[in-house]
């Protein structure tokens, strides 16, 4: 252990142990936030100059120095390494190496506590629009497929048992609704992220006459956080985002699961192209839906991030605690995994063909049982419960006879109820059944076409991702 060389080392006579340094350094993760850190620092320095807390010349020297450091990091001339503690200290230290003691004035009236919260929020202001756009791409691909296959009928399932025929487009639009709500959630998180903690200092504020509005505006925040203790001590914005990412991953995994099932020989509903499938090193016939499986598999990481953040924050006394440094890994991982998975799903959709004849032939037979019951109710005035019972008997009879419902004769039907007449066979046509659907939001082809149109025009414009340059 040697004499402390840390920027905070004044009251220490000895340096931190190597093990403690290694244990506590976060540079490997928060180094990624250097753009945000420098942007925040430049705004802070300019404000210090404007408010005469430092001189204008000092502010200019600091800003020029920070811009230089940014160029150095960008070009690789200055690289972070394990000897550094975190991104804030690394940049400040490099600044001081370059411009001398005046660099030490940058940290007036602020703390790493408000700095890190600012960096994270800024990072999210860039990352959330990207996720939003990734989700929009999935929606777009779903709408393209819904339109392309607007006539295709498939068996709808409950309990993974064939239930009733639906339009494939209707099924795909169910996912559009889910991802549309995910986008709303992302936009909601973004609105709460867009508040500046900078100037909360360590947690209690500062006696320097700083201007928090000025820095917030310069950095591009919509507003400032009201309470300095809250500003540095909560991470609810990360938890909200991880929760939204978890919901997105849950939606993606259900879709992935269906595509995996549907690509089996047993279903045969979809064929994924070579671009998104892989072969087996031992079984030459295999074409495996690995990309969809990986989406399904990555869900655990994102749920893990959510639980990680919730657990880290649980029971933490106010204000800042070093525990909170552990938020970077789940934050980055949730965002990157969710973004990649959305991107992958959009590609899978683009690279998937639906085998409509296979789907359609699976969408008849016993799926029409509900129609038989409805026939008795609507055309013959039989109470629904009784109609359900009669139909159950017919299904069981057909099953025993090894026949489909449309292979039974009128006489077969009449054994179970005298109400049956020749027109029952019209009711066994899945297309007729779809056209008969009346309720709003149902699988009626006209309604589905209208829903596609509405979603296409209602789709919010893509949010422009915020790009940073450092000045
Ligand atoms: N690296 C720290 C983190 O990510 C920055 C804040 C450090 N503050 C402190 N008082 N040690 O949380």
mmCIF file of N, CA and C in Angstrom, residues 3-74:
data_model
loop_
_atom_site.group_PDB
_atom_site.id
_atom_site.type_symbol
_atom_site.label_atom_id
_atom_site.label_comp_id
_atom_site.label_asym_id
_atom_site.label_seq_id
_atom_site.Cartn_x
_atom_site.Cartn_y
_atom_site.Cartn_z
ATOM 1 N N UNK A 3 1.075 5.702 -0.532
ATOM 2 C CA UNK A 3 0.343 6.917 -0.203
ATOM 3 C C UNK A 3 -0.807 7.119 -1.204
ATOM 4 N N UNK A 4 -1.935 7.635 -0.715
ATOM 5 C CA UNK A 4 -3.098 7.734 -1.594
ATOM 6 C C UNK A 4 -2.849 8.696 -2.746
ATOM 7 N N UNK A 5 -3.142 8.223 -3.950
ATOM 8 C CA UNK A 5 -3.034 9.097 -5.124
ATOM 9 C C UNK A 5 -4.424 9.426 -5.662
ATOM 10 N N UNK A 6 -5.451 9.039 -4.929
ATOM 11 C CA UNK A 6 -6.821 9.259 -5.385
ATOM 12 C C UNK A 6 -7.156 10.752 -5.341
ATOM 13 N N UNK A 7 -8.093 11.177 -6.214
ATOM 14 C CA UNK A 7 -8.510 12.571 -6.196
ATOM 15 C C UNK A 7 -9.191 12.924 -4.880
ATOM 16 N N UNK A 8 -9.761 11.900 -4.246
ATOM 17 C CA UNK A 8 -10.429 12.155 -2.965
ATOM 18 C C UNK A 8 -9.532 11.844 -1.780
ATOM 19 N N UNK A 9 -8.195 11.709 -2.034
ATOM 20 C CA UNK A 9 -7.316 11.090 -1.040
ATOM 21 C C UNK A 9 -6.790 11.964 0.085
ATOM 22 N N UNK A 10 -7.238 13.245 0.181
ATOM 23 C CA UNK A 10 -6.673 14.167 1.156
ATOM 24 C C UNK A 10 -6.622 13.657 2.586
ATOM 25 N N UNK A 11 -7.729 13.060 3.051
ATOM 26 C CA UNK A 11 -7.765 12.697 4.460
ATOM 27 C C UNK A 11 -7.173 11.295 4.706
ATOM 28 N N UNK A 12 -6.638 10.708 3.623
ATOM 29 C CA UNK A 12 -6.067 9.363 3.769
ATOM 30 C C UNK A 12 -4.552 9.433 3.784
ATOM 31 N N UNK A 13 -3.938 8.686 4.719
ATOM 32 C CA UNK A 13 -2.488 8.696 4.723
ATOM 33 C C UNK A 13 -1.931 7.532 3.928
ATOM 34 N N UNK A 14 -2.773 6.525 3.714
ATOM 35 C CA UNK A 14 -2.306 5.378 2.927
ATOM 36 C C UNK A 14 -3.230 5.142 1.752
ATOM 37 N N UNK A 15 -2.706 4.474 0.741
ATOM 38 C CA UNK A 15 -3.532 4.170 -0.424
ATOM 39 C C UNK A 15 -4.458 3.000 -0.146
ATOM 40 N N UNK A 16 -5.463 2.878 -0.998
ATOM 41 C CA UNK A 16 -6.413 1.765 -0.896
ATOM 42 C C UNK A 16 -5.685 0.468 -1.264
ATOM 43 N N UNK A 17 -6.088 -0.648 -0.680
ATOM 44 C CA UNK A 17 -5.419 -1.909 -1.015
ATOM 45 C C UNK A 17 -5.754 -2.294 -2.445
ATOM 46 N N UNK A 18 -4.877 -3.059 -3.046
ATOM 47 C CA UNK A 18 -5.095 -3.467 -4.437
ATOM 48 C C UNK A 18 -6.402 -4.241 -4.580
ATOM 49 N N UNK A 19 -6.644 -5.095 -3.586
ATOM 50 C CA UNK A 19 -7.870 -5.902 -3.659
ATOM 51 C C UNK A 19 -9.088 -4.991 -3.596
ATOM 52 N N UNK A 20 -9.059 -4.029 -2.668
ATOM 53 C CA UNK A 20 -10.194 -3.111 -2.534
ATOM 54 C C UNK A 20 -10.364 -2.279 -3.804
ATOM 55 N N UNK A 21 -9.255 -1.893 -4.399
ATOM 56 C CA UNK A 21 -9.346 -1.122 -5.640
ATOM 57 C C UNK A 21 -10.015 -1.946 -6.729
ATOM 58 N N UNK A 22 -9.519 -3.181 -6.868
ATOM 59 C CA UNK A 22 -10.069 -4.055 -7.913
ATOM 60 C C UNK A 22 -11.562 -4.302 -7.650
ATOM 61 N N UNK A 23 -11.868 -4.481 -6.380
ATOM 62 C CA UNK A 23 -13.240 -4.795 -5.987
ATOM 63 C C UNK A 23 -14.199 -3.637 -6.278
ATOM 64 N N UNK A 24 -13.684 -2.437 -6.159
ATOM 65 C CA UNK A 24 -14.598 -1.294 -6.222
ATOM 66 C C UNK A 24 -14.544 -0.514 -7.535
ATOM 67 N N UNK A 25 -13.543 -0.812 -8.364
ATOM 68 C CA UNK A 25 -13.457 -0.052 -9.610
ATOM 69 C C UNK A 25 -14.637 -0.373 -10.530
ATOM 70 N N UNK A 26 -15.210 0.677 -11.118
ATOM 71 C CA UNK A 26 -16.358 0.453 -12.021
ATOM 72 C C UNK A 26 -16.045 0.907 -13.438
ATOM 73 N N UNK A 27 -14.784 1.251 -13.673
ATOM 74 C CA UNK A 27 -14.447 1.850 -14.973
ATOM 75 C C UNK A 27 -14.771 0.923 -16.148
ATOM 76 N N UNK A 28 -14.633 -0.401 -15.915
ATOM 77 C CA UNK A 28 -14.880 -1.338 -17.018
ATOM 78 C C UNK A 28 -16.322 -1.206 -17.512
ATOM 79 N N UNK A 29 -17.230 -0.824 -16.641
ATOM 80 C CA UNK A 29 -18.630 -0.666 -17.060
ATOM 81 C C UNK A 29 -19.000 0.787 -17.320
ATOM 82 N N UNK A 30 -18.700 1.668 -16.340
ATOM 83 C CA UNK A 30 -19.196 3.035 -16.534
ATOM 84 C C UNK A 30 -18.349 3.828 -17.524
ATOM 85 N N UNK A 31 -17.212 3.251 -17.943
ATOM 86 C CA UNK A 31 -16.421 3.883 -19.000
ATOM 87 C C UNK A 31 -17.274 4.150 -20.240
ATOM 88 N N UNK A 32 -18.277 3.315 -20.440
ATOM 89 C CA UNK A 32 -19.184 3.478 -21.586
ATOM 90 C C UNK A 32 -19.943 4.803 -21.549
ATOM 91 N N UNK A 33 -19.979 5.411 -20.361
ATOM 92 C CA UNK A 33 -20.777 6.634 -20.219
ATOM 93 C C UNK A 33 -19.941 7.896 -20.439
ATOM 94 N N UNK A 34 -18.782 7.731 -21.073
ATOM 95 C CA UNK A 34 -17.886 8.897 -21.152
ATOM 96 C C UNK A 34 -18.486 10.075 -21.925
ATOM 97 N N UNK A 35 -19.261 9.775 -22.967
ATOM 98 C CA UNK A 35 -19.855 10.887 -23.741
ATOM 99 C C UNK A 35 -20.792 11.709 -22.855
ATOM 100 N N UNK A 36 -21.627 10.976 -22.122
ATOM 101 C CA UNK A 36 -22.599 11.630 -21.246
ATOM 102 C C UNK A 36 -21.862 12.406 -20.161
ATOM 103 N N UNK A 37 -20.809 11.787 -19.629
ATOM 104 C CA UNK A 37 -20.075 12.422 -18.541
ATOM 105 C C UNK A 37 -19.464 13.737 -19.007
ATOM 106 N N UNK A 38 -18.873 13.712 -20.193
ATOM 107 C CA UNK A 38 -18.214 14.918 -20.706
ATOM 108 C C UNK A 38 -19.259 15.977 -21.069
ATOM 109 N N UNK A 39 -20.348 15.532 -21.620
ATOM 110 C CA UNK A 39 -21.406 16.502 -21.956
ATOM 111 C C UNK A 39 -21.911 17.216 -20.693
ATOM 112 N N UNK A 40 -22.123 16.441 -19.643
ATOM 113 C CA UNK A 40 -22.573 17.025 -18.380
ATOM 114 C C UNK A 40 -21.517 17.963 -17.803
ATOM 115 N N UNK A 41 -20.264 17.557 -17.910
ATOM 116 C CA UNK A 41 -19.179 18.379 -17.349
ATOM 117 C C UNK A 41 -19.035 19.699 -18.096
ATOM 118 N N UNK A 42 -19.184 19.627 -19.400
ATOM 119 C CA UNK A 42 -19.066 20.861 -20.182
ATOM 120 C C UNK A 42 -20.178 21.842 -19.782
ATOM 121 N N UNK A 43 -21.382 21.315 -19.644
ATOM 122 C CA UNK A 43 -22.503 22.185 -19.250
ATOM 123 C C UNK A 43 -22.245 22.769 -17.867
ATOM 124 N N UNK A 44 -21.737 21.922 -16.980
ATOM 125 C CA UNK A 44 -21.470 22.381 -15.618
ATOM 126 C C UNK A 44 -20.401 23.480 -15.619
ATOM 127 N N UNK A 45 -19.321 23.264 -16.381
ATOM 128 C CA UNK A 45 -18.233 24.249 -16.434
ATOM 129 C C UNK A 45 -18.740 25.577 -17.008
ATOM 130 N N UNK A 46 -19.560 25.476 -18.067
ATOM 131 C CA UNK A 46 -20.063 26.712 -18.680
ATOM 132 C C UNK A 46 -20.916 27.484 -17.667
ATOM 133 N N UNK A 47 -21.734 26.751 -16.950
ATOM 134 C CA UNK A 47 -22.605 27.381 -15.941
ATOM 135 C C UNK A 47 -21.749 28.015 -14.833
ATOM 136 N N UNK A 48 -20.690 27.300 -14.398
ATOM 137 C CA UNK A 48 -19.823 27.867 -13.352
ATOM 138 C C UNK A 48 -19.240 29.195 -13.816
ATOM 139 N N UNK A 49 -18.876 29.248 -15.105
ATOM 140 C CA UNK A 49 -18.329 30.486 -15.668
ATOM 141 C C UNK A 49 -19.399 31.575 -15.728
ATOM 142 N N UNK A 50 -20.571 31.205 -16.231
ATOM 143 C CA UNK A 50 -21.668 32.176 -16.349
ATOM 144 C C UNK A 50 -22.029 32.784 -14.995
ATOM 145 N N UNK A 51 -22.009 31.941 -13.976
ATOM 146 C CA UNK A 51 -22.410 32.404 -12.652
ATOM 147 C C UNK A 51 -21.236 32.977 -11.854
ATOM 148 N N UNK A 52 -20.084 33.146 -12.545
ATOM 149 C CA UNK A 52 -18.861 33.707 -11.933
ATOM 150 C C UNK A 52 -18.383 32.910 -10.720
ATOM 151 N N UNK A 53 -18.687 31.644 -10.716
ATOM 152 C CA UNK A 53 -18.155 30.794 -9.637
ATOM 153 C C UNK A 53 -16.699 30.469 -9.961
ATOM 154 N N UNK A 54 -16.420 30.356 -11.246
ATOM 155 C CA UNK A 54 -15.041 30.371 -11.733
ATOM 156 C C UNK A 54 -15.012 31.457 -12.813
ATOM 157 N N UNK A 55 -13.828 31.814 -13.267
ATOM 158 C CA UNK A 55 -13.805 32.875 -14.281
ATOM 159 C C UNK A 55 -14.189 32.294 -15.643
ATOM 160 N N UNK A 56 -14.586 33.172 -16.542
ATOM 161 C CA UNK A 56 -14.953 32.737 -17.899
ATOM 162 C C UNK A 56 -13.769 32.058 -18.580
ATOM 163 N N UNK A 57 -12.552 32.605 -18.300
ATOM 164 C CA UNK A 57 -11.347 32.028 -18.925
ATOM 165 C C UNK A 57 -11.125 30.604 -18.418
ATOM 166 N N UNK A 58 -11.324 30.464 -17.091
ATOM 167 C CA UNK A 58 -11.153 29.118 -16.514
ATOM 168 C C UNK A 58 -12.170 28.159 -17.129
ATOM 169 N N UNK A 59 -13.405 28.642 -17.256
ATOM 170 C CA UNK A 59 -14.448 27.786 -17.845
ATOM 171 C C UNK A 59 -14.051 27.401 -19.263
ATOM 172 N N UNK A 60 -13.566 28.371 -20.032
ATOM 173 C CA UNK A 60 -13.186 28.072 -21.423
ATOM 174 C C UNK A 60 -12.059 27.064 -21.473
ATOM 175 N N UNK A 61 -11.093 27.213 -20.575
ATOM 176 C CA UNK A 61 -9.957 26.283 -20.561
ATOM 177 C C UNK A 61 -10.454 24.868 -20.231
ATOM 178 N N UNK A 62 -11.369 24.794 -19.280
ATOM 179 C CA UNK A 62 -11.896 23.477 -18.890
ATOM 180 C C UNK A 62 -12.691 22.857 -20.046
ATOM 181 N N UNK A 63 -13.513 23.680 -20.679
ATOM 182 C CA UNK A 63 -14.343 23.149 -21.773
ATOM 183 C C UNK A 63 -13.464 22.668 -22.929
ATOM 184 N N UNK A 64 -12.463 23.492 -23.276
ATOM 185 C CA UNK A 64 -11.561 23.080 -24.361
ATOM 186 C C UNK A 64 -10.843 21.793 -23.973
ATOM 187 N N UNK A 65 -10.427 21.724 -22.715
ATOM 188 C CA UNK A 65 -9.732 20.521 -22.237
ATOM 189 C C UNK A 65 -10.642 19.301 -22.321
ATOM 190 N N UNK A 66 -11.896 19.464 -21.918
ATOM 191 C CA UNK A 66 -12.834 18.333 -21.965
ATOM 192 C C UNK A 66 -13.083 17.893 -23.414
ATOM 193 N N UNK A 67 -13.154 18.876 -24.300
ATOM 194 C CA UNK A 67 -13.352 18.517 -25.710
ATOM 195 C C UNK A 67 -12.167 17.726 -26.245
ATOM 196 N N UNK A 68 -10.997 18.116 -25.784
ATOM 197 C CA UNK A 68 -9.783 17.376 -26.166
ATOM 198 C C UNK A 68 -9.805 15.954 -25.637
ATOM 199 N N UNK A 69 -10.200 15.838 -24.366
ATOM 200 C CA UNK A 69 -10.261 14.497 -23.766
ATOM 201 C C UNK A 69 -11.244 13.635 -24.565
ATOM 202 N N UNK A 70 -12.359 14.237 -24.954
ATOM 203 C CA UNK A 70 -13.348 13.487 -25.741
ATOM 204 C C UNK A 70 -12.733 12.982 -27.038
ATOM 205 N N UNK A 71 -11.974 13.869 -27.703
ATOM 206 C CA UNK A 71 -11.332 13.456 -28.956
ATOM 207 C C UNK A 71 -10.353 12.318 -28.713
ATOM 208 N N UNK A 72 -9.624 12.449 -27.604
ATOM 209 C CA UNK A 72 -8.647 11.401 -27.272
ATOM 210 C C UNK A 72 -9.327 10.052 -27.024
ATOM 211 N N UNK A 73 -10.462 10.103 -26.336
ATOM 212 C CA UNK A 73 -11.155 8.834 -26.048
ATOM 213 C C UNK A 73 -11.705 8.264 -27.358
ATOM 214 N N UNK A 74 -12.303 9.139 -28.135
ATOM 215 C CA UNK A 74 -12.890 8.724 -29.419
ATOM 216 C C UNK A 74 -11.840 8.060 -30.305
#
